[in-house]
Amino acid sequence: MKRKERLSESAYIQGVLSGDRVVLSRAITLVESTLPADQELAEAVVSGILSHTGNSIRIGITGVPGVGKSTFIETFGKIVVDKGLKLAVLAIDPSSQKTGGSILGDKTRMETLAADKRAYIRPSPTGSTLGGVSARTREAMLLCEAAGFDVIFIETVGVGQSEIAVRGMVDFFLLLMLAGAGDELQGIKKGIIEICDALVINKADGDNLPMAKRAQREYANALHLFPIRESGWLPKVKICSAVEKTGLVEIWEMISEYRDLTKANGFYDANRAEQRGNWMHEHIGYLLKNQFYQDSLIQEKLKKNLPAVKSGALSAIAIAKELVELFMEGKAKK
Amino acid sequence: MKRKERLSESAYIQGVLSGDRVVLSRAITLVESTLPADQELAEAVVSGILSHTGNSIRIGITGVPGVGKSTFIETFGKIVVDKGLKLAVLAIDPSSQKTGGSILGDKTRMETLAADKRAYIRPSPTGSTLGGVSARTREAMLLCEAAGFDVIFIETVGVGQSEIAVRGMVDFFLLLMLAGAGDELQGIKKGIIEICDALVINKADGDNLPMAKRAQREYANALHLFPIRESGWLPKVKICSAVEKTGLVEIWEMISEYRDLTKANGFYDANRAEQRGNWMHEHIGYLLKNQFYQDSLIQEKLKKNLPAVKSGALSAIAIAKELVELFMEGKAKK
């Protein structure tokens, strides 16, 4: 694949700020690049647009495959854009790490929304570590905000890691579910429900409707057993049908209500402040490791010692310690 | 709580190697300590016993709350010790991070097994980051191996993170489930099933039995759709009843079969070698961050800049970069 020429730092920044989608896409591609030169440029671009970010509401949407996430995002996204709001949809897909292909990297999943000028859909980056993917998703989110999007959906599917990463970068976290589950789903609740602001039971249509309503009552009762959130918000349980387009307006109203409540009580801003601090710490960890592994002396020693660490002849923690000490001394000598 | 006196490095090592459970427990407490002096001693102890490790089979056991994990471990553990094997049970419980208390930190959950001299149950460490917990679980596992345990169960409950951490330190990974799930459970499969070696449907008794058998067939069919594992092992689906004590011997036979297959084709050792390498890399990351955050100049600058990073006035990534550069220069000046 032939690589496109990079733009200048100011061309990226001006293009993004003017809402140019071609430049926005190229800027996101830049932040997704693993080339050191691109990373430096990407960092400058992100820092350059940072003062223009923060004006969207960031909504995380999760749910296991089969729950109807794509259809939900299409129809719910339509509600959002019909309100005159500009919508960007980003995705984190850790499953691509293992399978090598992204199940979300396909715009054709959301054909109607993709064709809508008021929406921007960005397929997920593939083939990298979750840490990297989530860091780049955060930067893509900021670029979309700088480009003037009012609402950002961050979609995720996974077994937990990606949900926690997304929770760390959004304002509101929505879990999409299906009704008709027994005890086994009660179990899922503990982990995920603790981090979500709303449970939405999808496919509440036709014969499923009574079951969905029953599940809604059960979950609503169960949610009362959880300790009150720092946000002051009691997580809600909603039902909807993405296919019949019912219940979707109510979901948007709920999110607006959440925003009003948490902006008034200060949680909205406090949460974002906390997220920015964590972002810095994550980036510190990334940079430290990056510098370590790019050190030529370390690379040489690693190559020499790794076989004995793998065979168990040398202690993994002892070698780790030795290499880190060597790295620090190497810096001290320079 | 009054702290016990620490033993000498050689007293820990000799005590563990002689199978002294009191010393083993104290050594595990030592590796769980966050005090720098303890960590140094712990590292020496772990390095000292390392050549005596690797002789157990390490089995990860996961499943959502309500699936009957404690009862399963009790009755399945009984099968293991009745074969004349010494069993250690360790737990990773990330939920304690949020709730502040460990739901697994209670020996009384497994009363029969806890009273059995052939078994050793170690409650999970609490109140720390997942990375820290999993690192210490790995070291606790090695200590148990050095103390002569033949089989180690590492139990986990969580929303994904801990499962992936455990997968990274065991030979065999078992997912406990319940029958009676519809489409919604099909979804869970993708993420977790990709990393597990067996699905065990628990509570396959009484009225549940036909449903369990049906679920077994369905999952077995579904598993054929997944790509063949690097291990050469096709994940199996088993049914059991921990209460009626049925199907448990078959599970042990399956694990033995897995071990025979993967020892013969080389995967067993290759996987462990890979795990040792990853352990070293994880420890490198930990040490680098540790050194960084203990640097007094960094602490001062962090304190000064964090408010502006949180408010968004300063760029999180720019400050991260600046601090890491400062840290490296500081080392260079010394």
XYZ file of C-alpha atoms in Angstrom:
668
model
C 0.000 0.000 0.000
C 1.450 3.337 -1.032
C 1.772 5.809 1.821
C 0.351 9.255 1.365
C 2.599 12.240 1.847
C 2.375 13.750 5.314
C 1.055 17.288 5.672
C 2.789 19.968 7.711
C 1.928 20.373 11.399
C 0.009 23.586 10.734
C -1.813 22.092 7.728
C -3.079 19.259 9.941
C -4.089 21.632 12.705
C -5.815 24.146 10.442
C -7.514 21.417 8.429
C -8.869 19.698 11.523
C -10.006 22.954 13.114
C -11.826 23.970 9.933
C -13.689 20.656 10.023
C -12.111 19.297 6.854
C -12.923 15.579 7.001
C -10.211 14.536 4.596
C -7.609 16.204 6.790
C -9.296 14.790 9.907
C -9.035 11.281 8.507
C -5.414 11.822 7.585
C -4.700 13.228 11.046
C -6.244 10.134 12.655
C -4.148 7.956 10.375
C -1.136 9.948 11.553
C -1.863 9.332 15.242
C -2.352 5.640 14.462
C 1.052 5.399 12.815
C 3.793 3.589 14.699
C 6.660 5.330 12.870
C 8.699 7.499 15.279
C 8.671 10.491 12.902
C 4.887 10.243 12.571
C 4.496 9.947 16.320
C 6.431 13.136 16.882
C 4.323 14.972 14.332
C 1.139 13.441 15.766
C 2.060 14.624 19.242
C 2.597 18.149 17.963
C -0.741 18.067 16.116
C -2.649 16.754 19.141
C -1.025 19.334 21.410
C -1.859 21.990 18.838
C -5.585 21.220 18.749
C -5.923 20.458 22.468
C -7.305 23.842 23.467
C -10.160 23.284 20.988
C -11.232 19.978 22.507
C -13.611 19.010 25.273
C -16.814 20.336 23.748
C -18.474 17.099 22.781
C -20.261 14.602 24.937
C -18.325 11.346 24.842
C -20.417 8.206 25.001
C -19.005 4.706 25.341
C -21.184 1.930 23.933
C -20.468 -1.697 24.664
C -22.186 -5.048 24.395
C -21.318 -8.566 23.365
C -21.528 -9.542 19.675
C -25.067 -10.452 18.687
C -26.642 -7.776 20.842
C -27.289 -5.597 17.808
C -24.691 -2.889 18.381
C -24.308 -1.803 14.762
C -28.043 -1.408 14.218
C -28.361 0.379 17.528
C -25.603 2.830 16.636
C -27.152 3.422 13.216
C -30.610 4.202 14.503
C -29.537 5.932 17.694
C -27.013 7.927 15.677
C -29.858 9.047 13.408
C -31.704 10.451 16.449
C -28.589 12.390 17.390
C -27.936 13.894 13.973
C -31.640 14.710 13.539
C -31.247 16.952 16.577
C -28.800 19.002 14.533
C -25.766 17.535 16.279
C -22.670 16.341 14.471
C -21.727 12.779 15.365
C -18.441 10.897 15.162
C -18.270 7.126 15.732
C -14.972 5.529 16.727
C -14.290 1.932 17.656
C -11.929 -0.041 19.828
C -11.650 -3.632 18.807
C -9.195 -5.695 20.824
C -10.397 -8.896 19.177
C -8.400 -7.897 16.140
C -5.246 -8.520 18.156
C -5.866 -12.219 18.112
C -7.671 -12.793 14.886
C -5.568 -10.354 12.898
C -8.627 -8.792 11.297
C -10.977 -6.185 12.613
C -14.612 -7.102 12.890
C -15.403 -3.442 13.347
C -13.164 -2.100 10.640
C -15.966 -2.052 8.166
C -17.888 1.045 7.348
C -20.445 -1.008 5.485
C -21.725 -2.242 8.826
C -23.474 1.110 9.222
C -24.404 2.002 5.696
C -27.092 4.576 6.376
C -25.088 6.446 8.971
C -21.928 6.249 6.879
C -23.767 7.919 3.995
C -25.069 10.699 6.252
C -23.066 13.912 5.916
C -23.760 14.808 9.559
C -21.946 11.711 10.769
C -18.349 10.568 10.546
C -17.475 6.910 11.039
C -13.915 5.861 11.616
C -13.110 2.160 11.504
C -10.963 0.894 14.356
C -7.219 0.654 14.146
C -6.025 -2.917 13.924
C -3.133 -5.132 14.807
C -1.688 -3.469 17.848
C -1.699 -3.789 21.617
C -4.772 -2.688 23.492
C -2.792 0.015 25.273
C -1.752 1.430 21.926
C -5.218 1.168 20.445
C -6.843 2.927 23.355
C -4.216 5.687 23.420
C -4.809 6.316 19.731
C -8.577 6.190 20.156
C -8.296 8.914 22.762
C -6.294 11.078 20.362
C -8.724 10.354 17.514
C -11.532 11.447 19.828
C -9.770 14.738 20.548
C -9.198 15.336 16.835
C -12.913 14.781 16.182
C -13.778 17.259 18.913
C -11.416 19.833 17.458
C -13.097 19.255 14.085
C -16.388 20.335 15.632
C -18.228 17.118 16.402
C -20.786 17.501 19.183
C -21.278 13.876 20.097
C -18.761 11.048 19.989
C -19.629 7.378 20.253
C -16.804 5.073 21.213
C -17.865 1.561 20.450
C -16.155 -1.421 21.966
C -16.460 -5.142 22.039
C -14.331 -7.363 24.151
C -13.970 -9.348 27.284
C -13.382 -6.464 29.617
C -10.059 -4.799 28.924
C -11.400 -2.530 26.246
C -14.458 -1.610 28.320
C -12.215 -0.405 31.107
C -10.079 1.542 28.647
C -13.164 3.191 27.141
C -14.656 3.929 30.557
C -11.434 5.861 31.149
C -12.066 8.245 28.277
C -15.823 8.838 28.090
C -18.443 10.827 29.997
C -21.231 8.270 29.790
C -20.936 4.515 29.462
C -23.800 2.498 28.038
C -24.102 -1.282 28.120
C -26.309 -2.840 25.481
C -27.915 -6.156 26.473
C -30.536 -8.662 25.481
C -33.373 -9.893 27.622
C -33.997 -13.553 28.328
C -30.971 -14.223 30.415
C -31.062 -16.116 33.651
C -28.615 -16.413 36.479
C -25.623 -16.415 34.180
C -26.171 -12.801 33.268
C -26.566 -11.831 36.874
C -22.908 -12.695 37.076
C -21.785 -10.386 34.297
C -23.427 -7.557 36.096
C -21.029 -7.230 38.943
C -18.023 -6.278 36.888
C -19.561 -4.334 34.043
C -22.511 -2.808 35.827
C -20.177 -1.185 38.308
C -18.699 0.857 35.477
C -21.789 1.609 33.348
C -24.236 4.499 33.558
C -27.057 2.793 31.706
C -28.159 -0.690 30.774
C -30.114 -0.723 27.546
C -32.043 -3.856 26.681
C -32.128 -4.035 22.900
C -34.461 -6.046 20.668
C -37.419 -5.142 22.887
C -39.900 -5.813 20.113
C -42.542 -8.359 19.080
C -42.551 -11.480 21.209
C -39.493 -10.252 23.108
C -41.252 -7.230 24.540
C -42.746 -8.777 27.713
C -39.443 -10.457 28.538
C -37.564 -7.199 27.964
C -39.896 -5.349 30.300
C -39.481 -8.014 32.957
C -35.701 -7.864 32.607
C -35.870 -4.078 32.874
C -37.683 -4.335 36.210
C -35.276 -6.974 37.507
C -32.181 -5.019 36.583
C -33.624 -1.784 37.924
C -34.212 -3.520 41.244
C -30.743 -5.035 41.218
C -29.152 -1.645 40.530
C -30.545 -0.335 43.775
C -28.290 -2.789 45.581
C -25.152 -1.131 44.269
C -23.539 1.651 46.271
C -24.353 5.183 45.147
C -22.002 6.489 42.470
C -19.511 9.248 42.901
C -21.391 10.948 40.058
C -24.588 11.070 42.098
C -26.268 9.274 39.182
C -28.275 6.117 39.721
C -27.688 3.970 36.627
C -30.865 3.562 34.580
C -32.288 0.590 32.750
C -33.955 1.299 29.407
C -35.497 -0.872 26.734
C -35.374 -0.161 23.013
C -35.707 -1.688 19.599
C -33.130 -0.503 17.135
C -35.065 -2.242 14.378
C -38.472 -0.730 15.221
C -36.814 2.533 16.286
C -38.531 2.631 19.673
C -37.075 3.849 22.946
C -34.185 5.667 21.290
C -35.295 9.226 21.952
C -35.642 8.301 25.628
C -32.034 7.132 25.669
C -30.826 10.454 24.330
C -32.954 12.259 26.912
C -31.411 10.122 29.644
C -27.904 11.018 28.492
C -28.860 14.707 28.457
C -30.252 14.342 31.949
C -26.986 12.730 33.075
C -25.000 15.564 31.567
C -27.163 18.204 33.238
C -26.940 16.499 36.626
C -23.188 15.911 36.551
C -22.385 19.338 35.127
C -24.407 20.859 37.958
C -22.804 18.784 40.718
C -19.285 19.134 39.317
C -18.701 15.462 38.558
C -18.631 15.938 34.786
C -15.612 18.234 34.925
C -13.947 16.409 37.817
C -14.174 13.145 35.902
C -12.610 14.696 32.810
C -9.836 16.199 34.935
C -9.147 12.774 36.408
C -9.104 11.257 32.926
C -6.573 13.833 31.713
C -4.308 13.041 34.669
C -4.532 9.320 33.946
C -3.814 9.969 30.308
C -0.541 11.645 31.308
C 0.438 8.697 33.519
C -0.352 6.217 30.760
C 1.754 8.197 28.321
C 4.642 8.325 30.804
C 4.584 4.525 31.029
C 4.542 4.290 27.256
C 7.461 6.700 26.795
C 9.601 5.063 29.464
C 9.232 1.656 27.853
C 9.794 3.132 24.434
C 13.097 4.711 25.458
C 14.190 1.551 27.195
C 13.545 -0.749 24.267
C 15.122 1.636 21.764
C 18.405 1.685 23.695
C 20.970 -0.224 21.644
C 22.847 -1.580 24.658
C 19.554 -2.869 26.084
C 18.594 -4.431 22.780
C 21.908 -6.263 22.684
C 21.657 -7.500 26.285
C 18.039 -8.514 25.826
C 18.921 -10.558 22.780
C 21.710 -12.236 24.729
C 19.699 -12.999 27.899
C 16.222 -13.748 26.591
C 16.905 -17.412 25.723
C 18.134 -18.151 29.265
C 15.152 -16.268 30.755
C 12.790 -18.280 28.574
C 14.449 -21.586 29.451
C 14.248 -20.694 33.130
C 18.055 -20.756 33.574
C 18.017 -17.069 34.482
C 15.444 -15.367 36.685
C 13.061 -13.120 34.758
C 12.881 -10.606 37.589
C 16.619 -10.607 38.230
C 17.347 -9.932 34.549
C 14.647 -7.262 34.439
C 16.311 -5.560 37.384
C 19.784 -5.877 35.883
C 18.657 -4.411 32.554
C 16.803 -1.497 34.132
C 19.863 -0.713 36.260
C 22.058 -0.921 33.182
C 19.718 1.413 31.304
C 19.820 3.960 34.118
C 23.594 3.742 34.417
C 23.944 4.061 30.652
C 21.971 7.304 30.843
C 24.121 8.440 33.762
C 27.325 7.919 31.773
C 26.216 9.896 28.737
C -1.967 -5.045 62.798
C 1.426 -5.919 64.181
C 3.932 -6.970 61.539
C 5.773 -10.221 62.002
C 9.539 -10.165 61.946
C 11.039 -10.984 58.561
C 13.120 -14.140 58.233
C 16.511 -14.200 56.568
C 16.747 -14.865 52.826
C 18.121 -18.357 53.402
C 15.514 -19.129 56.062
C 12.743 -18.311 53.582
C 14.383 -20.341 50.842
C 15.113 -23.384 52.993
C 11.710 -23.259 54.644
C 9.884 -23.108 51.330
C 12.005 -25.841 49.780
C 11.402 -28.120 52.758
C 7.658 -27.629 52.263
C 7.126 -25.775 55.544
C 3.692 -24.208 55.123
C 4.173 -21.574 57.771
C 7.277 -20.323 55.998
C 5.513 -20.623 52.629
C 2.697 -18.423 53.884
C 5.149 -15.909 55.257
C 7.099 -15.923 51.988
C 3.892 -15.202 50.053
C 3.110 -12.380 52.466
C 6.610 -11.083 51.754
C 6.102 -11.034 47.972
C 2.774 -9.290 48.513
C 4.395 -6.527 50.550
C 4.748 -3.127 48.946
C 7.618 -1.998 51.180
C 10.817 -1.481 49.158
C 12.946 -3.444 51.654
C 10.486 -6.342 51.514
C 10.441 -6.227 47.748
C 14.197 -6.536 47.567
C 14.159 -9.518 49.930
C 11.208 -11.047 48.040
C 13.100 -10.768 44.783
C 16.099 -12.545 46.292
C 13.877 -15.286 47.702
C 12.038 -15.828 44.407
C 15.308 -15.896 42.478
C 16.669 -18.333 45.056
C 13.849 -20.855 44.640
C 13.456 -20.407 40.887
C 15.484 -23.472 39.902
C 13.079 -25.594 41.965
C 9.962 -24.369 40.162
C 8.104 -25.507 37.078
C 7.125 -28.977 38.256
C 3.438 -28.426 38.856
C 0.626 -28.222 36.369
C -0.855 -24.746 36.540
C -4.577 -24.534 35.967
C -6.516 -21.294 35.615
C -10.190 -21.477 36.616
C -12.592 -18.683 35.779
C -16.320 -18.082 35.679
C -18.752 -15.344 36.643
C -20.062 -15.181 40.216
C -22.967 -17.556 40.726
C -21.507 -20.245 38.528
C -20.483 -22.289 41.563
C -16.725 -21.799 41.448
C -16.037 -22.382 45.150
C -17.983 -25.638 45.248
C -16.359 -26.734 42.004
C -12.882 -26.057 43.348
C -13.706 -27.883 46.570
C -14.969 -31.034 44.918
C -12.596 -30.987 41.963
C -9.748 -30.289 44.381
C -10.765 -33.377 46.340
C -10.401 -35.492 43.158
C -6.901 -34.090 42.702
C -5.689 -34.694 46.261
C -7.251 -38.178 46.264
C -4.877 -39.001 43.410
C -2.044 -38.383 45.844
C -1.230 -34.968 44.405
C -0.559 -31.914 46.536
C -2.776 -28.972 45.590
C -2.375 -25.242 46.087
C -5.250 -22.817 45.364
C -4.472 -19.151 44.689
C -6.862 -16.398 43.692
C -6.788 -13.169 41.718
C -9.645 -10.885 42.592
C -9.625 -7.546 40.793
C -13.094 -6.730 42.130
C -11.495 -5.946 45.440
C -9.922 -2.896 43.808
C -13.269 -1.223 43.548
C -15.191 -2.566 46.461
C -12.245 -2.404 48.853
C -12.912 -5.896 50.141
C -12.022 -9.250 48.693
C -14.858 -11.617 47.944
C -12.304 -14.368 47.564
C -10.237 -13.579 50.588
C -12.122 -15.989 52.702
C -10.879 -19.451 53.420
C -14.237 -20.410 54.847
C -15.579 -20.462 51.307
C -13.864 -23.830 50.861
C -14.095 -25.361 54.282
C -13.541 -28.999 53.413
C -10.571 -28.332 51.185
C -9.114 -25.819 53.632
C -9.177 -28.489 56.351
C -7.452 -31.029 54.101
C -3.744 -31.377 54.837
C -3.018 -32.203 51.203
C -4.309 -28.830 50.044
C -3.127 -25.283 50.643
C -5.484 -22.375 50.096
C -4.169 -18.855 49.905
C -6.671 -15.998 49.946
C -6.114 -13.326 47.322
C -4.135 -10.192 47.990
C -6.347 -7.125 48.151
C -6.314 -3.440 47.520
C -3.789 -3.082 44.765
C -3.610 -2.647 41.020
C -4.325 -5.633 38.836
C -0.787 -5.555 37.455
C 0.591 -5.780 40.962
C -1.818 -8.511 41.999
C -1.040 -10.648 38.993
C 2.721 -10.188 39.390
C 2.472 -11.301 43.001
C 0.208 -14.207 42.119
C 2.854 -15.429 39.707
C 5.488 -15.284 42.443
C 3.153 -16.989 44.935
C 2.652 -19.729 42.353
C 6.413 -20.232 42.018
C 6.793 -20.382 45.800
C 4.098 -23.071 45.964
C 5.889 -25.040 43.263
C 9.163 -24.796 45.142
C 7.331 -26.025 48.253
C 6.448 -29.190 46.370
C 2.869 -28.686 45.209
C 1.998 -30.771 42.163
C -1.100 -28.945 41.013
C -1.903 -25.250 41.279
C -5.316 -23.744 40.714
C -5.398 -20.028 40.010
C -8.937 -18.834 40.454
C -10.148 -15.584 38.997
C -13.302 -13.615 38.719
C -13.615 -10.433 36.785
C -14.633 -8.758 33.642
C -11.714 -9.841 31.517
C -8.508 -8.215 32.693
C -7.761 -10.813 35.301
C -8.583 -13.672 32.933
C -5.998 -12.419 30.486
C -3.450 -12.023 33.285
C -4.101 -15.579 34.475
C -4.007 -16.975 30.938
C -0.494 -15.537 30.837
C 0.726 -17.653 33.737
C -1.022 -21.020 33.489
C -0.753 -24.168 31.384
C -4.465 -24.883 31.119
C -7.348 -22.432 31.290
C -10.814 -23.633 32.258
C -13.999 -21.608 31.952
C -16.848 -22.624 34.223
C -20.325 -21.868 32.863
C -23.992 -22.532 33.408
C -26.408 -23.959 30.887
C -29.635 -22.248 29.945
C -28.188 -19.286 28.197
C -29.427 -18.040 24.887
C -27.877 -15.749 22.344
C -26.424 -13.467 24.964
C -23.948 -16.096 26.076
C -22.984 -16.872 22.516
C -21.498 -13.411 22.637
C -19.275 -13.968 25.626
C -17.755 -16.868 23.833
C -15.767 -14.949 21.306
C -13.497 -13.196 23.732
C -13.130 -15.752 26.477
C -13.416 -18.909 24.435
C -10.480 -17.851 22.328
C -8.288 -18.065 25.405
C -9.711 -21.112 27.182
C -8.829 -24.777 26.817
C -12.062 -26.150 28.229
C -15.603 -25.030 28.865
C -17.140 -26.801 31.821
C -20.877 -26.523 32.276
C -21.501 -26.762 35.999
C -24.733 -27.580 37.834
C -25.495 -30.316 35.314
C -27.807 -32.093 37.714
C -31.509 -32.751 38.300
C -33.760 -30.767 36.028
C -30.783 -28.925 34.593
C -29.211 -32.041 33.100
C -30.981 -32.088 29.685
C -30.304 -28.381 29.196
C -26.652 -28.853 30.148
C -26.274 -31.666 27.644
C -27.864 -29.567 24.937
C -25.567 -26.642 25.740
C -22.597 -29.013 25.652
C -23.496 -30.088 22.107
C -24.047 -26.514 20.976
C -20.755 -25.250 22.377
C -18.868 -28.238 21.031
C -20.245 -27.454 17.578
C -19.421 -23.777 17.950
C -15.851 -24.547 18.994
C -15.249 -26.233 15.664
C -15.687 -22.855 14.026
C -12.663 -21.408 15.805
C -9.249 -21.662 14.164
C -7.029 -24.484 15.352
C -4.917 -23.555 18.367
C -1.181 -23.208 18.372
C -1.247 -25.900 21.048
C -2.799 -28.386 18.654
C -5.561 -28.854 21.231
C -9.199 -28.563 20.310
C -10.927 -27.011 23.343
C -13.349 -29.473 24.953
C -16.773 -28.939 26.451
C -17.566 -30.944 29.593
C -20.515 -31.075 31.944
C -20.292 -31.643 35.678
C -22.090 -31.239 38.951
C -19.914 -30.050 41.780
C -22.757 -30.760 44.192
C -23.447 -34.318 42.991
C -19.733 -34.844 42.303
C -20.272 -36.067 38.744
C -18.082 -35.400 35.726
C -15.116 -34.284 37.819
C -12.837 -37.266 37.198
C -13.371 -36.730 33.475
C -12.189 -33.137 33.819
C -8.965 -34.228 35.451
C -8.479 -36.839 32.728
C -8.990 -34.143 30.104
C -6.333 -31.946 31.722
C -3.950 -34.909 31.831
C -4.657 -35.575 28.171
C -3.914 -31.928 27.374
C -0.644 -32.127 29.259
C 0.399 -35.319 27.457
C -0.449 -33.886 24.050
C 1.265 -30.551 24.558
C 4.330 -32.037 26.243
C 4.694 -34.369 23.258
C 4.298 -31.666 20.611
C 6.483 -29.169 22.448
C 3.788 -26.555 23.110
C 3.773 -27.043 26.876
C 7.405 -25.993 27.227
C 7.251 -23.382 24.479
C 4.285 -21.729 26.183
C 6.082 -21.629 29.506
C 9.174 -20.159 27.837
C 7.002 -17.465 26.282
C 5.402 -16.761 29.658
C 8.816 -16.360 31.308
C 9.841 -13.865 28.617
C 6.638 -11.888 29.100
C 7.161 -11.933 32.840
C 10.528 -10.248 32.346
C 8.990 -7.569 30.111
C 6.203 -6.910 32.613
C 8.746 -6.549 35.393
C 10.816 -4.150 33.292
C 7.756 -1.936 32.848
C 7.088 -2.068 36.562
C 10.676 -1.181 37.521
C 10.905 1.685 35.041
C 7.750 3.297 36.385
C 8.870 2.672 39.931
C 12.179 4.468 39.403
C 10.465 7.315 37.615
C 7.880 7.967 40.292
C 10.409 7.668 43.104
C 12.601 10.390 41.605
C 12.294 13.474 43.824
C 12.670 15.963 40.962
C 9.885 14.166 39.075
C 7.663 14.123 42.138
C 8.107 17.864 42.499
C 7.411 18.605 38.821
C 4.431 16.270 38.789
C 2.922 18.018 41.752
C 3.459 21.352 40.042
C 2.069 20.374 36.619
C -0.732 17.964 37.448
C -3.373 20.628 38.135
C -2.802 22.250 34.731
C -2.852 18.848 33.017
C -6.113 18.028 34.754
C -7.700 21.349 33.863
C -6.633 20.893 30.246
C -4.413 23.992 30.282
C -1.360 21.823 29.622
C -1.248 18.878 27.236
C -1.081 15.516 29.017
C 1.168 14.041 26.362
C 3.444 17.079 26.167
C 3.950 17.064 29.944
C 4.514 13.300 29.916
C 7.211 13.821 27.300
C 8.797 16.689 29.189
C 8.912 14.739 32.444
C 10.374 11.619 30.858
C 13.046 13.734 29.164
C 13.776 15.440 32.460
C 14.047 12.077 34.196
C 16.518 10.813 31.612
C 18.580 14.011 31.765
C 18.563 13.854 35.553
C 20.048 10.371 35.356
C 22.614 11.602 32.840
C 23.776 14.392 35.167
C 24.342 12.164 38.159
